[in-house]
PDB file of C-alpha atoms in Angstrom:
ATOM      1  CA  MET A  12      -0.050  -0.340  -0.305  1.00 44.00           C
ATOM      2  CA  THR A  13       1.584   3.440  -1.039  1.00 51.00           C
ATOM      3  CA  LYS A  14       2.586   5.315   1.834  1.00 60.00           C
ATOM      4  CA  ARG A  15       0.363   8.752   1.873  1.00 75.00           C
ATOM      5  CA  HIS A  16       2.998  11.611   2.044  1.00 84.00           C
ATOM      6  CA  GLU A  17       2.743  15.140   3.841  1.00 88.00           C
ATOM      7  CA  MET A  18       2.380  18.837   2.701  1.00 88.00           C
ATOM      8  CA  TRP A  19       5.606  19.314   4.932  1.00 90.00           C
ATOM      9  CA  GLU A  20       7.220  17.093   3.710  1.00 90.00           C
ATOM     10  CA  LEU A  21       6.776  18.602  -0.119  1.00 90.00           C
ATOM     11  CA  ARG A  22       7.648  21.524   1.482  1.00 91.00           C
ATOM     12  CA  GLN A  23      10.978  20.644   3.058  1.00 94.00           C
ATOM     13  CA  MET A  24      11.701  18.642  -0.912  1.00 92.00           C
ATOM     14  CA  GLN A  25      11.029  21.804  -2.800  1.00 94.00           C
ATOM     15  CA  SER A  26      13.321  24.148  -0.362  1.00 94.00           C
ATOM     16  CA  LEU A  27      16.547  21.557  -1.608  1.00 97.00           C
ATOM     17  CA  PRO A  28      19.097  22.981  -3.140  1.00 97.00           C
ATOM     18  CA  LEU A  29      19.067  22.087  -6.854  1.00 98.00           C
ATOM     19  CA  GLU A  30      22.621  19.493  -6.733  1.00 97.00           C
ATOM     20  CA  ALA A  31      20.000  17.540  -4.077  1.00 98.00           C
ATOM     21  CA  LYS A  32      16.933  18.325  -5.910  1.00 98.00           C
ATOM     22  CA  ILE A  33      19.207  16.301  -8.624  1.00 98.00           C
ATOM     23  CA  LEU A  34      20.678  13.503  -6.580  1.00 98.00           C
ATOM     24  CA  LYS A  35      17.022  12.992  -5.459  1.00 97.00           C
ATOM     25  CA  THR A  36      15.440  12.938  -8.842  1.00 98.00           C
ATOM     26  CA  GLU A  37      18.340  10.444 -10.039  1.00 98.00           C
ATOM     27  CA  LEU A  38      17.311   8.052  -7.394  1.00 98.00           C
ATOM     28  CA  ARG A  39      14.260   7.614  -8.186  1.00 97.00           C
ATOM     29  CA  ILE A  40      15.146   7.441 -12.039  1.00 98.00           C
ATOM     30  CA  ARG A  41      17.703   4.497 -10.763  1.00 98.00           C
ATOM     31  CA  GLU A  42      14.647   3.244  -8.874  1.00 97.00           C
ATOM     32  CA  TRP A  43      12.323   3.062 -11.735  1.00 98.00           C
ATOM     33  CA  TYR A  44      14.618   1.702 -14.362  1.00 98.00           C
ATOM     34  CA  ASN A  45      15.598  -1.110 -11.825  1.00 98.00           C
ATOM     35  CA  HIS A  46      12.304  -2.110 -11.487  1.00 98.00           C
ATOM     36  CA  TRP A  47      11.267  -2.682 -14.747  1.00 98.00           C
ATOM     37  CA  ASP A  48      14.280  -3.925 -15.763  1.00 98.00           C
ATOM     38  CA  GLY A  49      14.904  -0.861 -18.014  1.00 98.00           C
ATOM     39  CA  GLN A  50      11.669  -1.370 -19.856  1.00 98.00           C
ATOM     40  CA  VAL A  51      11.321   2.509 -19.245  1.00 98.00           C
ATOM     41  CA  TYR A  52      10.530   5.548 -21.656  1.00 98.00           C
ATOM     42  CA  VAL A  53      10.181   9.262 -21.632  1.00 98.00           C
ATOM     43  CA  GLY A  54       6.850  11.570 -22.110  1.00 98.00           C
ATOM     44  CA  PHE A  55       9.560  13.915 -23.780  1.00 98.00           C
ATOM     45  CA  SER A  56       7.233  16.927 -24.854  1.00 96.00           C
ATOM     46  CA  GLY A  57      10.103  19.567 -25.908  1.00 96.00           C
ATOM     47  CA  GLY A  58       9.391  21.877 -23.165  1.00 96.00           C
ATOM     48  CA  LYS A  59      11.854  22.681 -20.498  1.00 97.00           C
ATOM     49  CA  ASP A  60      10.776  20.847 -17.688  1.00 97.00           C
ATOM     50  CA  SER A  61      10.902  17.319 -20.112  1.00 97.00           C
ATOM     51  CA  THR A  62      13.846  18.628 -22.039  1.00 98.00           C
ATOM     52  CA  VAL A  63      16.207  18.749 -18.830  1.00 98.00           C
ATOM     53  CA  LEU A  64      14.503  15.128 -17.239  1.00 98.00           C
ATOM     54  CA  LEU A  65      15.509  13.797 -20.729  1.00 98.00           C
ATOM     55  CA  HIS A  66      19.012  15.233 -19.770  1.00 98.00           C
ATOM     56  CA  ILE A  67      19.014  13.496 -16.720  1.00 98.00           C
ATOM     57  CA  VAL A  68      18.050  10.194 -17.148  1.00 98.00           C
ATOM     58  CA  ARG A  69      19.875  10.091 -20.400  1.00 98.00           C
ATOM     59  CA  ARG A  70      23.472  10.915 -18.593  1.00 98.00           C
ATOM     60  CA  LEU A  71      22.038   7.676 -16.531  1.00 98.00           C
ATOM     61  CA  TYR A  72      20.855   5.342 -19.549  1.00 98.00           C
ATOM     62  CA  PRO A  73      21.118   7.056 -22.886  1.00 98.00           C
ATOM     63  CA  ASP A  74      19.940   4.597 -24.218  1.00 97.00           C
ATOM     64  CA  VAL A  75      15.990   5.137 -22.695  1.00 98.00           C
ATOM     65  CA  PRO A  76      13.719   6.832 -25.681  1.00 98.00           C
ATOM     66  CA  ALA A  77      12.037   9.502 -25.768  1.00 98.00           C
ATOM     67  CA  VAL A  78       8.273   9.694 -26.464  1.00 98.00           C
ATOM     68  CA  PHE A  79       6.827  12.890 -28.165  1.00 98.00           C
ATOM     69  CA  ALA A  80       2.938  13.040 -28.963  1.00 96.00           C
ATOM     70  CA  ASP A  81       2.627  14.802 -32.480  1.00 95.00           C
ATOM     71  CA  THR A  82      -0.396  16.227 -31.385  1.00 93.00           C
ATOM     72  CA  GLY A  83      -0.771  19.289 -34.357  1.00 89.00           C
ATOM     73  CA  LEU A  84      -0.290  21.455 -31.075  1.00 88.00           C
ATOM     74  CA  GLU A  85       2.911  22.504 -30.537  1.00 92.00           C
ATOM     75  CA  TYR A  86       4.980  24.871 -31.864  1.00 94.00           C
ATOM     76  CA  PRO A  87       6.824  24.643 -34.750  1.00 95.00           C
ATOM     77  CA  GLU A  88      10.290  25.359 -33.181  1.00 96.00           C
ATOM     78  CA  ILE A  89       9.180  22.237 -30.747  1.00 96.00           C
ATOM     79  CA  LYS A  90       9.026  19.841 -33.040  1.00 96.00           C
ATOM     80  CA  GLU A  91      11.596  21.000 -34.521  1.00 97.00           C
ATOM     81  CA  PHE A  92      13.736  20.453 -31.084  1.00 97.00           C
ATOM     82  CA  VAL A  93      12.328  17.548 -31.037  1.00 97.00           C
ATOM     83  CA  ARG A  94      12.749  15.554 -34.326  1.00 96.00           C
ATOM     84  CA  SER A  95      17.087  17.558 -33.062  1.00 97.00           C
ATOM     85  CA  HIS A  96      16.920  14.293 -30.651  1.00 97.00           C
ATOM     86  CA  ASP A  97      18.020  10.884 -30.825  1.00 97.00           C
ATOM     87  CA  ASN A  98      16.040   8.421 -29.880  1.00 98.00           C
ATOM     88  CA  VAL A  99      12.424   9.512 -30.204  1.00 98.00           C
ATOM     89  CA  VAL A 100       9.651   7.876 -31.283  1.00 98.00           C
ATOM     90  CA  VAL A 101       6.470   9.075 -32.348  1.00 98.00           C
ATOM     91  CA  VAL A 102       3.179   9.320 -31.598  1.00 98.00           C
ATOM     92  CA  ARG A 103      -0.427  10.264 -33.130  1.00 97.00           C
ATOM     93  CA  PRO A 104      -3.859  11.076 -32.153  1.00 96.00           C
ATOM     94  CA  LYS A 105      -6.425   9.108 -34.325  1.00 96.00           C
ATOM     95  CA  LYS A 106      -8.280  12.660 -34.420  1.00 95.00           C
ATOM     96  CA  SER A 107      -7.442  15.772 -35.123  1.00 94.00           C
ATOM     97  CA  PHE A 108      -7.739  18.864 -32.570  1.00 93.00           C
ATOM     98  CA  LYS A 109     -10.668  20.373 -34.291  1.00 94.00           C
ATOM     99  CA  THR A 110     -12.768  16.540 -34.095  1.00 96.00           C
ATOM    100  CA  VAL A 111     -12.294  17.059 -30.982  1.00 95.00           C
ATOM    101  CA  VAL A 112     -13.139  20.135 -31.091  1.00 94.00           C
ATOM    102  CA  GLU A 113     -16.489  19.335 -32.562  1.00 96.00           C
ATOM    103  CA  GLU A 114     -17.735  16.400 -30.996  1.00 96.00           C
ATOM    104  CA  TYR A 115     -16.540  16.931 -26.934  1.00 97.00           C
ATOM    105  CA  GLY A 116     -16.421  20.459 -26.027  1.00 97.00           C
ATOM    106  CA  TYR A 117     -13.404  23.225 -26.170  1.00 97.00           C
ATOM    107  CA  PRO A 118     -10.686  23.352 -23.241  1.00 96.00           C
ATOM    108  CA  VAL A 119     -11.609  26.369 -21.409  1.00 97.00           C
ATOM    109  CA  VAL A 120     -10.553  27.631 -18.341  1.00 96.00           C
ATOM    110  CA  SER A 121      -9.874  24.312 -16.693  1.00 93.00           C
ATOM    111  CA  LYS A 122      -9.955  20.647 -16.798  1.00 92.00           C
ATOM    112  CA  LYS A 123     -11.188  20.356 -13.612  1.00 93.00           C
ATOM    113  CA  VAL A 124     -14.374  23.453 -14.914  1.00 96.00           C
ATOM    114  CA  SER A 125     -14.686  21.615 -17.796  1.00 97.00           C
ATOM    115  CA  ARG A 126     -15.584  18.350 -16.855  1.00 96.00           C
ATOM    116  CA  MET A 127     -17.639  20.101 -14.997  1.00 97.00           C
ATOM    117  CA  ILE A 128     -19.327  21.977 -18.013  1.00 98.00           C
ATOM    118  CA  LYS A 129     -19.653  18.501 -19.895  1.00 97.00           C
ATOM    119  CA  ASP A 130     -21.846  16.888 -16.988  1.00 97.00           C
ATOM    120  CA  PHE A 131     -23.836  19.525 -16.795  1.00 97.00           C
ATOM    121  CA  GLN A 132     -24.364  20.326 -21.351  1.00 97.00           C
ATOM    122  CA  ASN A 133     -24.927  16.597 -21.782  1.00 96.00           C
ATOM    123  CA  PRO A 134     -27.265  16.148 -18.870  1.00 96.00           C
ATOM    124  CA  THR A 135     -28.323  12.062 -17.883  1.00 96.00           C
ATOM    125  CA  GLU A 136     -29.262   9.712 -15.020  1.00 95.00           C
ATOM    126  CA  ARG A 137     -26.627   8.685 -14.263  1.00 94.00           C
ATOM    127  CA  ASN A 138     -24.875  12.402 -13.223  1.00 94.00           C
ATOM    128  CA  GLU A 139     -27.274  13.698 -11.618  1.00 94.00           C
ATOM    129  CA  VAL A 140     -26.145  12.807  -8.364  1.00 93.00           C
ATOM    130  CA  THR A 141     -22.562  15.390 -10.008  1.00 95.00           C
ATOM    131  CA  ARG A 142     -24.502  17.290 -11.331  1.00 95.00           C
ATOM    132  CA  ASN A 143     -26.058  18.233  -7.873  1.00 94.00           C
ATOM    133  CA  LEU A 144     -22.819  17.483  -6.162  1.00 95.00           C
ATOM    134  CA  TYR A 145     -20.968  20.354  -8.235  1.00 96.00           C
ATOM    135  CA  LEU A 146     -24.336  22.949  -7.540  1.00 94.00           C
ATOM    136  CA  THR A 147     -25.129  22.767  -4.555  1.00 94.00           C
ATOM    137  CA  GLY A 148     -20.946  20.577  -2.934  1.00 94.00           C
ATOM    138  CA  LEU A 149     -22.751  18.157  -1.248  1.00 91.00           C
ATOM    139  CA  ASN A 150     -22.364  14.538  -1.874  1.00 88.00           C
ATOM    140  CA  GLY A 151     -24.898  12.176  -2.678  1.00 83.00           C
ATOM    141  CA  LYS A 152     -24.955  11.540   1.842  1.00 86.00           C
ATOM    142  CA  GLY A 153     -25.523  15.756   2.093  1.00 87.00           C
ATOM    143  CA  GLU A 154     -21.687  15.567   3.461  1.00 90.00           C
ATOM    144  CA  PRO A 155     -20.278  19.213   2.108  1.00 92.00           C
ATOM    145  CA  CYS A 156     -17.339  18.505   0.332  1.00 92.00           C
ATOM    146  CA  PRO A 157     -16.457  22.253  -1.004  1.00 91.00           C
ATOM    147  CA  SER A 158     -13.002  21.694  -3.163  1.00 88.00           C
ATOM    148  CA  MET A 159     -16.335  20.167  -6.054  1.00 93.00           C
ATOM    149  CA  LYS A 160     -18.149  22.689  -6.094  1.00 96.00           C
ATOM    150  CA  LEU A 161     -18.105  24.891  -9.457  1.00 96.00           C
ATOM    151  CA  ALA A 162     -17.485  28.414  -8.606  1.00 96.00           C
ATOM    152  CA  ASP A 163     -20.320  30.610  -9.356  1.00 96.00           C
ATOM    153  CA  LYS A 164     -18.735  32.904 -11.406  1.00 97.00           C
ATOM    154  CA  TRP A 165     -18.060  30.561 -14.239  1.00 97.00           C
ATOM    155  CA  LYS A 166     -21.850  29.475 -14.071  1.00 97.00           C
ATOM    156  CA  PHE A 167     -22.660  31.680 -17.119  1.00 97.00           C
ATOM    157  CA  LEU A 168     -20.980  28.867 -19.163  1.00 98.00           C
ATOM    158  CA  ILE A 169     -23.347  26.304 -18.534  1.00 97.00           C
ATOM    159  CA  ASP A 170     -25.564  27.747 -21.578  1.00 97.00           C
ATOM    160  CA  ALA A 171     -22.854  29.155 -23.977  1.00 97.00           C
ATOM    161  CA  PRO A 172     -23.679  28.745 -27.491  1.00 97.00           C
ATOM    162  CA  PHE A 173     -20.357  26.032 -27.646  1.00 97.00           C
ATOM    163  CA  LYS A 174     -19.153  22.534 -26.114  1.00 97.00           C
ATOM    164  CA  ILE A 175     -17.138  22.691 -23.407  1.00 98.00           C
ATOM    165  CA  SER A 176     -14.781  19.679 -22.266  1.00 97.00           C
ATOM    166  CA  ASN A 177     -11.841  18.426 -21.096  1.00 94.00           C
ATOM    167  CA  SER A 178     -11.176  15.323 -23.324  1.00 95.00           C
ATOM    168  CA  CYS A 179      -9.210  17.179 -25.687  1.00 93.00           C
ATOM    169  CA  CYS A 180      -6.284  15.903 -23.987  1.00 92.00           C
ATOM    170  CA  ASP A 181      -7.269  12.809 -22.911  1.00 94.00           C
ATOM    171  CA  VAL A 182      -8.065  11.647 -26.612  1.00 96.00           C
ATOM    172  CA  MET A 183      -5.001  13.846 -28.470  1.00 94.00           C
ATOM    173  CA  LYS A 184      -1.571  12.821 -25.594  1.00 94.00           C
ATOM    174  CA  LYS A 185      -3.684  10.185 -23.039  1.00 95.00           C
ATOM    175  CA  GLN A 186      -4.948   7.693 -25.549  1.00 96.00           C
ATOM    176  CA  PRO A 187      -1.402   7.581 -28.230  1.00 97.00           C
ATOM    177  CA  PHE A 188       0.976   7.048 -25.089  1.00 97.00           C
ATOM    178  CA  ALA A 189      -1.977   4.225 -23.397  1.00 96.00           C
ATOM    179  CA  ARG A 190      -1.255   2.705 -26.776  1.00 97.00           C
ATOM    180  CA  TYR A 191       2.948   3.296 -27.427  1.00 98.00           C
ATOM    181  CA  VAL A 192       2.060   1.063 -23.736  1.00 97.00           C
ATOM    182  CA  LYS A 193       0.125  -1.485 -24.723  1.00 97.00           C
ATOM    183  CA  GLU A 194       2.608  -2.465 -27.422  1.00 98.00           C
ATOM    184  CA  THR A 195       5.813  -2.545 -25.651  1.00 98.00           C
ATOM    185  CA  GLY A 196       5.150  -2.765 -22.132  1.00 97.00           C
ATOM    186  CA  ARG A 197       7.800  -0.078 -21.108  1.00 98.00           C
ATOM    187  CA  LYS A 198       6.643   2.322 -18.153  1.00 98.00           C
ATOM    188  CA  ALA A 199       6.905   6.162 -17.763  1.00 98.00           C
ATOM    189  CA  ILE A 200       9.039   9.071 -16.764  1.00 98.00           C
ATOM    190  CA  VAL A 201       7.501  12.304 -17.189  1.00 97.00           C
ATOM    191  CA  GLY A 202       8.847  15.912 -15.924  1.00 95.00           C
ATOM    192  CA  VAL A 203       5.328  17.127 -14.205  1.00 92.00           C
ATOM    193  CA  MET A 204       5.784  18.672 -10.750  1.00 93.00           C
ATOM    194  CA  ALA A 205       3.859  19.438  -8.291  1.00 90.00           C
ATOM    195  CA  ASP A 206       4.183  22.991  -8.197  1.00 85.00           C
ATOM    196  CA  GLU A 207       2.690  24.038 -11.517  1.00 81.00           C
ATOM    197  CA  SER A 208      -1.684  23.066 -10.056  1.00 76.00           C
ATOM    198  CA  ASP A 209      -3.367  21.852  -6.770  1.00 77.00           C
ATOM    199  CA  MET A 210      -4.642  18.633  -8.564  1.00 77.00           C
ATOM    200  CA  ARG A 211      -0.930  17.463  -9.694  1.00 81.00           C
ATOM    201  CA  GLU A 212      -0.281  18.985  -5.299  1.00 86.00           C
ATOM    202  CA  ARG A 213      -2.238  15.987  -4.014  1.00 83.00           C
ATOM    203  CA  ALA A 214      -1.308  13.478  -6.639  1.00 83.00           C
ATOM    204  CA  TRP A 215       1.993  13.802  -4.616  1.00 85.00           C
ATOM    205  CA  LEU A 216       0.819  13.620  -1.729  1.00 84.00           C
ATOM    206  CA  LYS A 217      -1.245  10.534  -2.277  1.00 85.00           C
ATOM    207  CA  TYR A 218       1.517   8.678  -4.541  1.00 84.00           C
ATOM    208  CA  GLY A 219       4.745  10.881  -3.699  1.00 88.00           C
ATOM    209  CA  CYS A 220       7.134   9.808  -6.691  1.00 92.00           C
ATOM    210  CA  ASN A 221       6.987   6.713  -8.285  1.00 94.00           C
ATOM    211  CA  THR A 222       3.642   5.260  -8.574  1.00 92.00           C
ATOM    212  CA  PHE A 223       4.209   0.760  -8.955  1.00 92.00           C
ATOM    213  CA  ASN A 224       1.423  -0.320  -8.204  1.00 86.00           C
ATOM    214  CA  ALA A 225      -1.028   1.232  -9.584  1.00 85.00           C
ATOM    215  CA  LYS A 226      -2.885   0.236 -12.128  1.00 89.00           C
ATOM    216  CA  THR A 227      -1.071   2.904 -14.842  1.00 90.00           C
ATOM    217  CA  PRO A 228       2.515   3.004 -13.215  1.00 95.00           C
ATOM    218  CA  LEU A 229       3.759   6.425 -13.090  1.00 95.00           C
ATOM    219  CA  SER A 230       7.703   8.053 -11.976  1.00 97.00           C
ATOM    220  CA  GLN A 231       7.488  11.286 -11.930  1.00 96.00           C
ATOM    221  CA  PRO A 232      11.094  12.340 -10.189  1.00 97.00           C
ATOM    222  CA  MET A 233      11.238  15.197 -10.476  1.00 97.00           C
ATOM    223  CA  SER A 234       8.129  15.549  -8.897  1.00 95.00           C
ATOM    224  CA  PHE A 235       9.364  18.568  -5.736  1.00 95.00           C
ATOM    225  CA  TRP A 236      11.582  20.922  -8.260  1.00 97.00           C
ATOM    226  CA  THR A 237       9.865  24.192  -9.370  1.00 95.00           C
ATOM    227  CA  GLU A 238      10.410  26.661 -12.358  1.00 96.00           C
ATOM    228  CA  GLN A 239      12.946  28.681 -11.000  1.00 97.00           C
ATOM    229  CA  ASP A 240      15.051  24.915 -10.144  1.00 98.00           C
ATOM    230  CA  VAL A 241      14.761  23.855 -14.127  1.00 98.00           C
ATOM    231  CA  LEU A 242      15.601  26.835 -15.360  1.00 98.00           C
ATOM    232  CA  ARG A 243      19.080  26.493 -13.497  1.00 98.00           C
ATOM    233  CA  TYR A 244      19.008  23.727 -14.565  1.00 98.00           C
ATOM    234  CA  LEU A 245      19.213  24.309 -17.841  1.00 98.00           C
ATOM    235  CA  LYS A 246      21.482  28.028 -17.480  1.00 97.00           C
ATOM    236  CA  GLU A 247      23.891  25.955 -14.865  1.00 97.00           C
ATOM    237  CA  TYR A 248      25.026  22.903 -17.091  1.00 97.00           C
ATOM    238  CA  ASP A 249      24.337  24.175 -20.574  1.00 97.00           C
ATOM    239  CA  VAL A 250      21.471  22.163 -21.515  1.00 98.00           C
ATOM    240  CA  PRO A 251      19.976  23.025 -24.907  1.00 98.00           C
ATOM    241  CA  TYR A 252      16.840  23.344 -25.023  1.00 98.00           C
ATOM    242  CA  ALA A 253      14.014  24.935 -27.626  1.00 97.00           C
ATOM    243  CA  SER A 254      14.013  27.939 -29.029  1.00 96.00           C
ATOM    244  CA  VAL A 255      10.455  30.165 -29.127  1.00 95.00           C
ATOM    245  CA  TYR A 256      11.943  29.927 -24.576  1.00 96.00           C
ATOM    246  CA  GLY A 257      13.839  32.782 -25.500  1.00 96.00           C
ATOM    247  CA  ASP A 258      16.451  33.918 -23.512  1.00 97.00           C
ATOM    248  CA  ILE A 259      16.647  32.946 -19.974  1.00 98.00           C
ATOM    249  CA  VAL A 260      17.868  36.141 -18.224  1.00 97.00           C
ATOM    250  CA  GLU A 261      17.755  37.708 -14.247  1.00 96.00           C
ATOM    251  CA  ASN A 262      15.877  39.851 -12.731  1.00 96.00           C
ATOM    252  CA  GLU A 263      16.676  42.237 -10.162  1.00 95.00           C
ATOM    253  CA  ASP A 264      15.798  39.861  -7.314  1.00 95.00           C
ATOM    254  CA  GLY A 265      17.775  36.526  -8.704  1.00 94.00           C
ATOM    255  CA  THR A 266      15.484  34.389  -9.743  1.00 97.00           C
ATOM    256  CA  LEU A 267      15.556  33.653 -13.221  1.00 98.00           C
ATOM    257  CA  ARG A 268      12.655  33.532 -16.582  1.00 96.00           C
ATOM    258  CA  THR A 269      12.228  33.675 -19.887  1.00 97.00           C
ATOM    259  CA  THR A 270      12.060  36.244 -22.306  1.00 95.00           C
ATOM    260  CA  GLY A 271       9.561  34.337 -25.020  1.00 92.00           C
ATOM    261  CA  GLU A 272       7.208  31.960 -24.340  1.00 91.00           C
ATOM    262  CA  ARG A 273       7.156  31.046 -20.501  1.00 89.00           C
ATOM    263  CA  ARG A 274       5.165  27.882 -21.063  1.00 87.00           C
ATOM    264  CA  THR A 275       5.191  25.476 -25.020  1.00 87.00           C
ATOM    265  CA  GLY A 276       2.458  22.774 -24.141  1.00 81.00           C
ATOM    266  CA  CYS A 277      -0.735  22.617 -27.387  1.00 87.00           C
ATOM    267  CA  ILE A 278      -1.178  26.374 -28.782  1.00 90.00           C
ATOM    268  CA  PHE A 279      -4.247  26.169 -28.843  1.00 90.00           C
ATOM    269  CA  CYS A 280      -5.128  25.823 -25.180  1.00 92.00           C
ATOM    270  CA  MET A 281      -7.052  27.456 -23.781  1.00 95.00           C
ATOM    271  CA  PHE A 282      -6.681  26.459 -19.616  1.00 95.00           C
ATOM    272  CA  GLY A 283      -5.937  29.549 -17.835  1.00 93.00           C
ATOM    273  CA  VAL A 284      -5.711  31.943 -20.427  1.00 96.00           C
ATOM    274  CA  HIS A 285      -8.034  33.455 -18.489  1.00 96.00           C
ATOM    275  CA  LEU A 286      -5.111  34.656 -15.568  1.00 95.00           C
ATOM    276  CA  GLU A 287      -2.716  35.587 -17.920  1.00 94.00           C
ATOM    277  CA  ASP A 288      -1.255  39.720 -18.332  1.00 93.00           C
ATOM    278  CA  GLU A 289      -1.673  41.159 -21.382  1.00 94.00           C
ATOM    279  CA  PRO A 290      -0.300  40.649 -23.799  1.00 94.00           C
ATOM    280  CA  ASN A 291      -1.925  36.242 -23.594  1.00 95.00           C
ATOM    281  CA  ARG A 292      -0.728  33.566 -25.069  1.00 95.00           C
ATOM    282  CA  PHE A 293      -2.848  34.934 -27.967  1.00 96.00           C
ATOM    283  CA  GLN A 294      -1.771  38.250 -28.234  1.00 96.00           C
ATOM    284  CA  ARG A 295       1.251  37.025 -28.323  1.00 94.00           C
ATOM    285  CA  LEU A 296       1.297  33.875 -30.904  1.00 95.00           C
ATOM    286  CA  ALA A 297      -0.950  36.586 -33.236  1.00 96.00           C
ATOM    287  CA  VAL A 298       2.858  38.975 -33.205  1.00 94.00           C
ATOM    288  CA  THR A 299       4.927  35.411 -33.541  1.00 93.00           C
ATOM    289  CA  HIS A 300       3.289  32.829 -35.511  1.00 94.00           C
ATOM    290  CA  PRO A 301       0.480  34.825 -37.877  1.00 95.00           C
ATOM    291  CA  LYS A 302      -0.786  32.169 -39.894  1.00 95.00           C
ATOM    292  CA  LEU A 303      -1.070  29.974 -36.572  1.00 94.00           C
ATOM    293  CA  TYR A 304      -3.414  32.469 -34.747  1.00 95.00           C
ATOM    294  CA  GLU A 305      -5.212  32.630 -38.444  1.00 96.00           C
ATOM    295  CA  TYR A 306      -6.038  29.490 -38.287  1.00 94.00           C
ATOM    296  CA  CYS A 307      -7.567  29.043 -34.917  1.00 94.00           C
ATOM    297  CA  MET A 308      -8.791  32.490 -34.902  1.00 96.00           C
ATOM    298  CA  ASP A 309     -10.797  32.101 -36.986  1.00 94.00           C
ATOM    299  CA  LYS A 310     -11.028  27.802 -38.713  1.00 94.00           C
ATOM    300  CA  LEU A 311     -10.911  26.713 -34.881  1.00 94.00           C
ATOM    301  CA  GLY A 312     -13.189  29.104 -33.737  1.00 95.00           C
ATOM    302  CA  LEU A 313     -11.187  30.346 -30.978  1.00 97.00           C
ATOM    303  CA  ALA A 314     -12.209  34.021 -31.247  1.00 97.00           C
ATOM    304  CA  ALA A 315     -15.961  33.328 -30.298  1.00 97.00           C
ATOM    305  CA  VAL A 316     -15.346  31.038 -27.180  1.00 97.00           C
ATOM    306  CA  LEU A 317     -12.654  33.915 -25.776  1.00 98.00           C
ATOM    307  CA  ASP A 318     -15.193  36.727 -26.967  1.00 97.00           C
ATOM    308  CA  TYR A 319     -18.020  34.438 -24.293  1.00 98.00           C
ATOM    309  CA  ILE A 320     -15.206  33.835 -21.752  1.00 97.00           C
ATOM    310  CA  GLY A 321     -14.598  37.955 -21.720  1.00 97.00           C
ATOM    311  CA  VAL A 322     -10.442  36.187 -22.174  1.00 97.00           C
ATOM    312  CA  PRO A 323      -8.841  39.278 -25.039  1.00 97.00           C
ATOM    313  CA  TYR A 324      -7.027  37.914 -27.626  1.00 97.00           C
ATOM    314  CA  GLU A 325      -6.567  40.905 -30.330  1.00 95.00           C
ATOM    315  CA  PRO A 326      -2.535  41.576 -30.701  1.00 92.00           C
ATOM    316  CA  VAL A 327      -1.751  44.798 -28.390  1.00 83.00           C
ATOM    317  CA  GLU A 328      -0.821  47.317 -29.918  1.00 74.00           C
ATOM    318  CA  ASP A 329       3.064  49.005 -28.534  1.00 63.00           C
TER     319      ASP A 329
END
């Protein structure tokens, strides 16, 4: 049975110096590699987190394959960077993003909110209790579950003139990786970090870094790192990274930042964009990749969705 961790343990590990974190991460990787007799792979998105992970793994085990999900939603610079690496297996989804949003709905606000709105837009007897939970924050026994209540500010999305869903990531990424695992038997090592979301933090508290006995075994050996650790590793170890990030520079307070994009997930994803300062990801995209911007706004219909949720997307004038 998996030992549950405490928040103080995570905070203690997150406060360690980078050198100590590297050693702990290497230990987790060795444990994972040995447990599965080397039948492992690195989930490689081409982003800065998985770039650091691949660098560490291949310092220990040079022959471990990297697996890249070519969803068609990546920055061109990311795909070019991925192609510069050896021993990369490319997996692809069976549906395009356009088909996914037409069939299931658009990814807006967050995975949690999109999942809730999907149930409201597709009411059935089977999800009646769940929908009531989302509305009231009370489970089937009448017990309070406030974290499961849909925030009042997002209830207007229930009546949106377009479909909303959290299915995009499942179809575009999880399913292709699952097919690879089924075909090869290899177990995943991914560069997910606990400080990226409450959901990932809760997952670390429940499972820790290496989950051997889960239905889908998973290693997250960098889960106690922070973005600052990643940037410092790239800079101090002179590790090449995708050009879309720009340069890594130091702020006045000593923290590091990138001069280009900070995150490089799926270009057309709208999760979290409402929290960004201007110019947000789409306003930057209009300047840096105008053809992709035009495609996602017009052909994919993102302009209408962003209008509805009140997020600006027109380029910011100097």
